Every structure is written in C-alpha cells, then in structure tokens.
PDB file of C-alpha atoms in Angstrom:
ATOM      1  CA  UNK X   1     -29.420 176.254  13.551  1.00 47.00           C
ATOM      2  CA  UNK X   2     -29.221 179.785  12.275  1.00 49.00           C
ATOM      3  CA  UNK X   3     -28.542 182.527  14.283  1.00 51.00           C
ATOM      4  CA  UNK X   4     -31.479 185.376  14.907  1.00 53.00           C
ATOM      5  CA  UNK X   5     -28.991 187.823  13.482  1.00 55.00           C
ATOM      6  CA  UNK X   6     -28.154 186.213  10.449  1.00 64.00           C
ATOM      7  CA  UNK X   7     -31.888 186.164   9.401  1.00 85.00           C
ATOM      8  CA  UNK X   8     -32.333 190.076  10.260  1.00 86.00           C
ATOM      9  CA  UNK X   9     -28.924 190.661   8.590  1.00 86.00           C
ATOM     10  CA  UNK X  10     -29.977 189.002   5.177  1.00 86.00           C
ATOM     11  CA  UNK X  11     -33.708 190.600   5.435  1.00 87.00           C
ATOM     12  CA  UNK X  12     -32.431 193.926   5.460  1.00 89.00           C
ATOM     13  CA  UNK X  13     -29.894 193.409   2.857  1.00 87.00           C
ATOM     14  CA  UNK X  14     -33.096 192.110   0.718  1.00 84.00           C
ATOM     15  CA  UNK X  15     -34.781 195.247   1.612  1.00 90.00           C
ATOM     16  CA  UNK X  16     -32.002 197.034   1.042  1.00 91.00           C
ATOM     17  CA  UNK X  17     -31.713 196.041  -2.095  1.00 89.00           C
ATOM     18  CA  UNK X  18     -35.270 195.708  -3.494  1.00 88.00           C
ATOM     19  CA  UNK X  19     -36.149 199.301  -2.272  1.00 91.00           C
ATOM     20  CA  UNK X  20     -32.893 200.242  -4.769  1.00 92.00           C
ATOM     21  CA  UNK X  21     -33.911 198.294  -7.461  1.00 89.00           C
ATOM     22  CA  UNK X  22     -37.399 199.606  -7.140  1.00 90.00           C
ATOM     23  CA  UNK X  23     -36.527 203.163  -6.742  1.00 93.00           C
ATOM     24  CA  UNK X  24     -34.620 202.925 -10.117  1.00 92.00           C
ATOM     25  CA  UNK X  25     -37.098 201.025 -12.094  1.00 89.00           C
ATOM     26  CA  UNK X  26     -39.658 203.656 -11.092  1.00 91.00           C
ATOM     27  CA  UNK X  27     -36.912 206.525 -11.721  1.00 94.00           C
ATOM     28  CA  UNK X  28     -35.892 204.863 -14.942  1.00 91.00           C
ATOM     29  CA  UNK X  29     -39.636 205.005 -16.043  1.00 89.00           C
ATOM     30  CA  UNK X  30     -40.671 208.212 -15.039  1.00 92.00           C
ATOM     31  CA  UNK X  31     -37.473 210.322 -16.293  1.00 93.00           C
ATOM     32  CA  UNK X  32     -35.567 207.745 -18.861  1.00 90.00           C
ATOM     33  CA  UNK X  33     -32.760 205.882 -18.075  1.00 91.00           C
ATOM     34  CA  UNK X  34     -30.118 208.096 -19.184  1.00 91.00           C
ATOM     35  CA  UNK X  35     -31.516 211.091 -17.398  1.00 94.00           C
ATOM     36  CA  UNK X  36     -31.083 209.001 -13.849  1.00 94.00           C
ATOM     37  CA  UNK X  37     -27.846 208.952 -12.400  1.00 95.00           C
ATOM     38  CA  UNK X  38     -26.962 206.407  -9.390  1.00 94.00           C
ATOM     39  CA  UNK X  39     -26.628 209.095  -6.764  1.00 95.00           C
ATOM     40  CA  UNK X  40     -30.253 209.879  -8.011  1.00 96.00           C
ATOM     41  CA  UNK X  41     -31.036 206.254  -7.116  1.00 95.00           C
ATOM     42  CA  UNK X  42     -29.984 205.836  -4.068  1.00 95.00           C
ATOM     43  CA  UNK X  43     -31.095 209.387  -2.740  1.00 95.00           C
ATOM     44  CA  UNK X  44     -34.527 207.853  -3.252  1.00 95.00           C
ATOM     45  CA  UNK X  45     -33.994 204.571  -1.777  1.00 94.00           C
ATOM     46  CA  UNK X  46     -32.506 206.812   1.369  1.00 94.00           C
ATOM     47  CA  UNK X  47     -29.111 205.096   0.961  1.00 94.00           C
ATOM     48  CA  UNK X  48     -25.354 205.995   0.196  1.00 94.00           C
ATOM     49  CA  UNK X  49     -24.003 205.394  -3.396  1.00 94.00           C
ATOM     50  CA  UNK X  50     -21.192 203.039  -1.551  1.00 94.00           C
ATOM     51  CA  UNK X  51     -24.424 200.974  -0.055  1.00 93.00           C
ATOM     52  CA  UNK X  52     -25.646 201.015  -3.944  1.00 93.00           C
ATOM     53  CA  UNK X  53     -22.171 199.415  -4.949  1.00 93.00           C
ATOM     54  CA  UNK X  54     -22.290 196.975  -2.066  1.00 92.00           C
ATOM     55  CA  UNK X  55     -25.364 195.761  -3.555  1.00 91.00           C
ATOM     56  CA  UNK X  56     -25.384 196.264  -7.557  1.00 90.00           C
ATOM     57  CA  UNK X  57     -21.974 196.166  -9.894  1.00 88.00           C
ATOM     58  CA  UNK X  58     -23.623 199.506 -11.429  1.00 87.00           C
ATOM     59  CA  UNK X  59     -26.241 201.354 -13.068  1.00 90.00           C
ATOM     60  CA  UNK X  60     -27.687 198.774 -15.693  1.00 88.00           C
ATOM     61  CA  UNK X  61     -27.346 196.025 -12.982  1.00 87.00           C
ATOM     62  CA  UNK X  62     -30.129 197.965 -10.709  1.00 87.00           C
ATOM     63  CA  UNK X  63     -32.898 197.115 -14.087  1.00 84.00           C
ATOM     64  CA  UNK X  64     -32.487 192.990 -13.668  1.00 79.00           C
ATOM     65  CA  UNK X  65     -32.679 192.490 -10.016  1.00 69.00           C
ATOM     66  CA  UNK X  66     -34.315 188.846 -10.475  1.00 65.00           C
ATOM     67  CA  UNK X  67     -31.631 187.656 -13.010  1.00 66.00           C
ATOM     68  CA  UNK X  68     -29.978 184.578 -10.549  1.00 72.00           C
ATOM     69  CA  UNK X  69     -33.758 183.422  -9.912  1.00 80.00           C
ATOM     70  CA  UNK X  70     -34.173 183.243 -13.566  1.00 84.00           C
ATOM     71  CA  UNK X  71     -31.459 181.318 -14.202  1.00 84.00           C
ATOM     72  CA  UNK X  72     -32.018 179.093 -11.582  1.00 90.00           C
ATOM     73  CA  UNK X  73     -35.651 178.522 -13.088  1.00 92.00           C
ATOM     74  CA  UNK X  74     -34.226 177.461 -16.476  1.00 92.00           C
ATOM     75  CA  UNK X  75     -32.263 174.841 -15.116  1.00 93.00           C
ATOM     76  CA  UNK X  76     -35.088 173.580 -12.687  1.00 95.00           C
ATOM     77  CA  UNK X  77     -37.224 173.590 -15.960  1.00 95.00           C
ATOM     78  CA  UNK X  78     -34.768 171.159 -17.646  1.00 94.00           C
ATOM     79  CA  UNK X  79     -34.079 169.195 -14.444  1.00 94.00           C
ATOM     80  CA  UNK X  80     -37.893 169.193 -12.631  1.00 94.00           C
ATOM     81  CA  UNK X  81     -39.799 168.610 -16.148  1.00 92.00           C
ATOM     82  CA  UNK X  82     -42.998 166.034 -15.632  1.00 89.00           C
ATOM     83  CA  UNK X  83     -42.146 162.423 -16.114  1.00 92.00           C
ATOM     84  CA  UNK X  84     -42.105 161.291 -20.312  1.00 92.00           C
ATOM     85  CA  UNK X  85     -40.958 165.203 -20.740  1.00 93.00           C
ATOM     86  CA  UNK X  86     -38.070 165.881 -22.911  1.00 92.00           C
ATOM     87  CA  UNK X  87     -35.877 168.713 -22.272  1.00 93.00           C
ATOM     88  CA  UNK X  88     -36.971 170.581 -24.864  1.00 93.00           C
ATOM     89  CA  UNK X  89     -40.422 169.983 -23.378  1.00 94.00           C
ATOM     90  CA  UNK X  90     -39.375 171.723 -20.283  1.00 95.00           C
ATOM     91  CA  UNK X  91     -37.888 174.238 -21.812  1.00 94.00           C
ATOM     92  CA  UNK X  92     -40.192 175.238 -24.179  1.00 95.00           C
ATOM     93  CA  UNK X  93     -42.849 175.118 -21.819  1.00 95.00           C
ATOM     94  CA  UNK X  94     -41.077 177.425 -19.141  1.00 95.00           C
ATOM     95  CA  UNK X  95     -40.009 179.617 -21.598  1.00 94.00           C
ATOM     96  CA  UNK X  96     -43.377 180.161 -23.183  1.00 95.00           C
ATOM     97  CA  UNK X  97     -44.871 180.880 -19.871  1.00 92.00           C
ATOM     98  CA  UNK X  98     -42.407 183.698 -19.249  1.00 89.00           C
ATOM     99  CA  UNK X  99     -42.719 185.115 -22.213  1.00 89.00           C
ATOM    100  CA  UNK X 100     -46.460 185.154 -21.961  1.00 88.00           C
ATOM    101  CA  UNK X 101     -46.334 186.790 -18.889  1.00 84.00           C
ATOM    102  CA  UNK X 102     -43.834 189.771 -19.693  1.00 79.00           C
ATOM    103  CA  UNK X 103     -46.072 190.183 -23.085  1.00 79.00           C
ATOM    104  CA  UNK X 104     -49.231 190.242 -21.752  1.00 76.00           C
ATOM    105  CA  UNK X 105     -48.812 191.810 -18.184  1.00 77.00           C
ATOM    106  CA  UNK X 106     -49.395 196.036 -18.637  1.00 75.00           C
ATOM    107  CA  UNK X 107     -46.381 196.493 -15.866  1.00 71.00           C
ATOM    108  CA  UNK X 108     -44.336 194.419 -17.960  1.00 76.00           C
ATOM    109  CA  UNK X 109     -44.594 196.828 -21.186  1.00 78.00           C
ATOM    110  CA  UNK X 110     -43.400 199.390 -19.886  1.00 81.00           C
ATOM    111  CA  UNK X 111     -40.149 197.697 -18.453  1.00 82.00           C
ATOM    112  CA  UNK X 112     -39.862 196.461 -22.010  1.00 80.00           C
ATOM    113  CA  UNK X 113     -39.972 199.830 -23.850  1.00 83.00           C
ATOM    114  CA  UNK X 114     -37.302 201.106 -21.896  1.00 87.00           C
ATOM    115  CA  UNK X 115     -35.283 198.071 -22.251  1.00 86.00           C
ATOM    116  CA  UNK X 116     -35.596 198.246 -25.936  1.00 84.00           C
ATOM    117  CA  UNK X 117     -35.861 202.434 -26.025  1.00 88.00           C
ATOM    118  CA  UNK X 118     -32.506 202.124 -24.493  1.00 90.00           C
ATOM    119  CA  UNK X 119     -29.596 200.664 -25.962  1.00 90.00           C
ATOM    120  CA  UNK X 120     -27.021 199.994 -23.207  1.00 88.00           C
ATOM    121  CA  UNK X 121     -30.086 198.110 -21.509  1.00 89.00           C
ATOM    122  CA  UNK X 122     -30.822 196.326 -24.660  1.00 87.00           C
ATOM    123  CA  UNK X 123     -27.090 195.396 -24.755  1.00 88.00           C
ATOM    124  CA  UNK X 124     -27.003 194.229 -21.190  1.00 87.00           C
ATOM    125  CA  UNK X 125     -29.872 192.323 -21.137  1.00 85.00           C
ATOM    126  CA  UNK X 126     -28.948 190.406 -23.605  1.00 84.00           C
ATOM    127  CA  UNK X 127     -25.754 189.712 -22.662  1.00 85.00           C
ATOM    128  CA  UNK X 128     -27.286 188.785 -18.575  1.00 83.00           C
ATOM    129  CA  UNK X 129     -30.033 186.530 -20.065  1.00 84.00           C
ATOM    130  CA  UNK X 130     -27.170 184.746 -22.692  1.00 84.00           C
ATOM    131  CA  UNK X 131     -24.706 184.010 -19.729  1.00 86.00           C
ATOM    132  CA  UNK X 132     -27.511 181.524 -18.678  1.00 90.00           C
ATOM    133  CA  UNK X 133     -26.377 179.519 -21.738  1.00 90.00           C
ATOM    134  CA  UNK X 134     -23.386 177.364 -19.887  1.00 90.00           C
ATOM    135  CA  UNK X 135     -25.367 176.211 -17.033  1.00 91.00           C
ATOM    136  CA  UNK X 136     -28.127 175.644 -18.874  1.00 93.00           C
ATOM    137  CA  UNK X 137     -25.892 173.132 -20.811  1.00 93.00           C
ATOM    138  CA  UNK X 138     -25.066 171.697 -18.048  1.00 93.00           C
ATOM    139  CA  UNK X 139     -28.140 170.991 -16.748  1.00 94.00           C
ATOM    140  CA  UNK X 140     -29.126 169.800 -20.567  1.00 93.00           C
ATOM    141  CA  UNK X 141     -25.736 167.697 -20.494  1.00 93.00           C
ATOM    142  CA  UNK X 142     -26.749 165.852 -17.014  1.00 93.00           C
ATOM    143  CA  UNK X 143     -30.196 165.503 -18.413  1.00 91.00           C
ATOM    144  CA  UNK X 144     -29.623 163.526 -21.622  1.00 90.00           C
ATOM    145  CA  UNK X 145     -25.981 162.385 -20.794  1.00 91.00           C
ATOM    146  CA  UNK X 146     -23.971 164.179 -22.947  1.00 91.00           C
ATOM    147  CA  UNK X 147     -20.640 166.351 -22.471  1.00 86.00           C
ATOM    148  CA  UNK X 148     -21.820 169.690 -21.548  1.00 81.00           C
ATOM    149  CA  UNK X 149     -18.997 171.096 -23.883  1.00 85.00           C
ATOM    150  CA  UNK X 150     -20.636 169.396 -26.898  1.00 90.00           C
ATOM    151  CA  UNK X 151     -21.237 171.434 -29.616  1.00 92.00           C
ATOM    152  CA  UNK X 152     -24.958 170.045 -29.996  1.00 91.00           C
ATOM    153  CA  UNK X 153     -25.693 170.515 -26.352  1.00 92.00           C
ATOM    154  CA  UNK X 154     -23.925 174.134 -26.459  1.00 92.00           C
ATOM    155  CA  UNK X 155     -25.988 174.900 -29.247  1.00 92.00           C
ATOM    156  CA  UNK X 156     -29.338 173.658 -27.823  1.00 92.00           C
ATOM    157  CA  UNK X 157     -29.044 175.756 -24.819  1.00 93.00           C
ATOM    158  CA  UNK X 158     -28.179 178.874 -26.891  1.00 93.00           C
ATOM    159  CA  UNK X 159     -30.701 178.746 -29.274  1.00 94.00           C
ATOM    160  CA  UNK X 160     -33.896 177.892 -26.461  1.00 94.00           C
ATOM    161  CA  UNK X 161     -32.198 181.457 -24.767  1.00 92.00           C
ATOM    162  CA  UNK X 162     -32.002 182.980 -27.893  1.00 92.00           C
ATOM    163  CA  UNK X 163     -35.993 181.919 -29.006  1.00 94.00           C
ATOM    164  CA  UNK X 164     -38.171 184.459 -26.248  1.00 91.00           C
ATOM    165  CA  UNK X 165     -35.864 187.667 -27.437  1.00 87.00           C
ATOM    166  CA  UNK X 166     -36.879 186.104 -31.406  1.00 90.00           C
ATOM    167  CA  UNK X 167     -40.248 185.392 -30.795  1.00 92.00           C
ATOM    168  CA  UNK X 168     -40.920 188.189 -28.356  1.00 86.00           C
ATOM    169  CA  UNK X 169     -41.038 190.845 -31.597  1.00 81.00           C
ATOM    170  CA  UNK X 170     -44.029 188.663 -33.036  1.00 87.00           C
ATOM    171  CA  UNK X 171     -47.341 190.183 -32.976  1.00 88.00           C
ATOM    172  CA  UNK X 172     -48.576 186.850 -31.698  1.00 93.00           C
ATOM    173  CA  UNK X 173     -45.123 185.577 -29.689  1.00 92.00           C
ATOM    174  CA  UNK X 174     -46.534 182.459 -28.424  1.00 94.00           C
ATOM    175  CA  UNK X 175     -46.982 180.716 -31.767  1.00 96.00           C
ATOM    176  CA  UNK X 176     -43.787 182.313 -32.785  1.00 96.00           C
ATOM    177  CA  UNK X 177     -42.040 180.749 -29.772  1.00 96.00           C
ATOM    178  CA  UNK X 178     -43.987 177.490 -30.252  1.00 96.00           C
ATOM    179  CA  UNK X 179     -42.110 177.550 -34.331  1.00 95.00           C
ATOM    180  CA  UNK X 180     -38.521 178.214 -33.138  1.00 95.00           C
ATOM    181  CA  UNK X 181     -39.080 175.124 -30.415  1.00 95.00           C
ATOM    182  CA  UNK X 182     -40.929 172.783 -33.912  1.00 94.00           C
ATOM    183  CA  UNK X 183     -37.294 173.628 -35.515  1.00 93.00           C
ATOM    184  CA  UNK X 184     -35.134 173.067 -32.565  1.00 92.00           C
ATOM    185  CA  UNK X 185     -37.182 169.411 -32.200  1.00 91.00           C
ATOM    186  CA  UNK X 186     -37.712 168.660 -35.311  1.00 89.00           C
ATOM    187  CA  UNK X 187     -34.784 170.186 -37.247  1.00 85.00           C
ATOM    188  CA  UNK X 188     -34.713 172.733 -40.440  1.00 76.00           C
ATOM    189  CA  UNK X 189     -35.776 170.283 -42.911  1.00 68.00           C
ATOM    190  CA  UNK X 190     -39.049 171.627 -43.845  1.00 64.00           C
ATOM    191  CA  UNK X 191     -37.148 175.472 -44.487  1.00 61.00           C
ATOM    192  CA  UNK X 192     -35.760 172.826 -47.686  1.00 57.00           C
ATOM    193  CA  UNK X 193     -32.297 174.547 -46.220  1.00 53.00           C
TER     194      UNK X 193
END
C-alpha cells in the first residue's frame, strides 16, 4: 500500500517540474533560447535555481521534459505491436504517428524552429532521441531473438531513430518516412547501390 505522503510528495515534484519546464519553453519562445538564463527560469516557475538542478541536469534538459516517456513508447511499439506485426511494422507505424503529430500540430512548429534555430538544442536533441538506440535494440533483440549487440540489430534500431529527424525535412514527411522504412524492409537494392 502506498503511503498518502508518498503520492503528495511525487505530485508536487511533477508540478514542480512541469511548471519549470513550461516556464522555459514559453521563455525560450518568447525571448530565444540564448537570451534565457536558468535563474530566469526558475524566477518564473517561483522556484530556486538549486530546486531547478534537483529537477533538470541543466538548461537544454528543461526543452525535452517527455524524453523517458518517449523512449519507453518506442520499445512498447516494438514489444505491444498487433499480432502478424513485424517490428519494423511497429516501428514504423509509431514513428510515423509522432512525426505526424509534431509536423502537423501549430504548437509543435514553433518548438521545432527553435530546436532547429538553435544549435546547442539541435545538438542535444539529437544526441537525447539517439541514446534511445540501445534499448531499443534490446527490445528489437528480445523481439526477433537475436543478440542485442549484433551489428544488424544495432543497426536497425539506429537507422528507425535516425528516419523521423531524415524524413522530418520533407515537404511531405510521411511518404518520406514511409521510403526510409521500404529500404530498411526491403533493403537498398532498387538504389542499384
């Protein structure tokens, strides 16, 4: 049984930290990143910069709040996929749908121009979504029965994280996304490479 406290304790640590995150994505937006500093953000979520720390590792951190639920999504794409689904089914299917959303949601846009207007948030990003790639092999590697430290297996799950960012420059990203996953299934034979 959990204790009362416990439950308050971890809702106000969520609040806590979704009023930070919030109050830098709309400080990020309004003024540019690089013109925000981390006192600014937690002045305007009414907290101290040590309650910041406790809660983000630092300034780029406060931008990709839902990064552990993503992750967690791209294995329960590989693992929860609909009966006679491959992997790459699941994948590709998740991953579209994500994509989709961030393109085509107005709210989203403007969290992507300042990802991509600023470098060090480019950087990071990238690096956050790629660090997905050894679980995701895992999960790929329980899946199908492989090693997870197979090359073919390592390679699978970098390439499916590496397909959104690829296909997310596309003026139409879905078809673009839905190319990258005909190669990964169906190999680079028709590039005559």
């Amino acid at each position: 049984m959990t204790h009362p406290t416990t439950g308050r304790r971890e809702r106000k640590k969520a609040q806590t930290r979704k009023a930070l995150a919030d109050a830098a994505l709309r400080l990020f937006l309004e003024h540019g990143y690089d013109r925000v500093s981390v006192k600014d953000v937690a002045e305007a979520a009414d907290v101290s910069v040590t309650t910041l720390f406790k809660h983000f590792s630092g300034k780029e951190a406060l931008v990709f709040d839902q990064d552990t639920e993503r992750g967690e999504a791209l294995v329960a794409a590989v693992r929860d996929r609909g009966p006679g689904r491959t992997v790459l089914d699941g994948l590709h299917e998740h991953l579209r749908g994500v994509l989709l959303e961030i393109h085509d949601a107005p709210e989203f846009r403007r969290f992507r121009e300042l990802i991509d207007g600023t470098p060090a948030l480019g950087e990071y990003a990238h690096r956050m979504w790629m660090r997905h790639e050894t679980a995701l092999a895992e999960a790929i590697a329980a899946e199908t029965g492989a090693g997870a430290d197979e090359v073919t297996v390592r390679a699978l799950a970098h390439y499916a994280l590496a397909a959104p960012r690829l296909a997310g420059g596309s003026e139409d990203p879905g078809a673009a996304l839905d190319r990258i996953f005909a190669l990964l299934r169906d190999g680079w034979g028709d590039l005559g490479v």
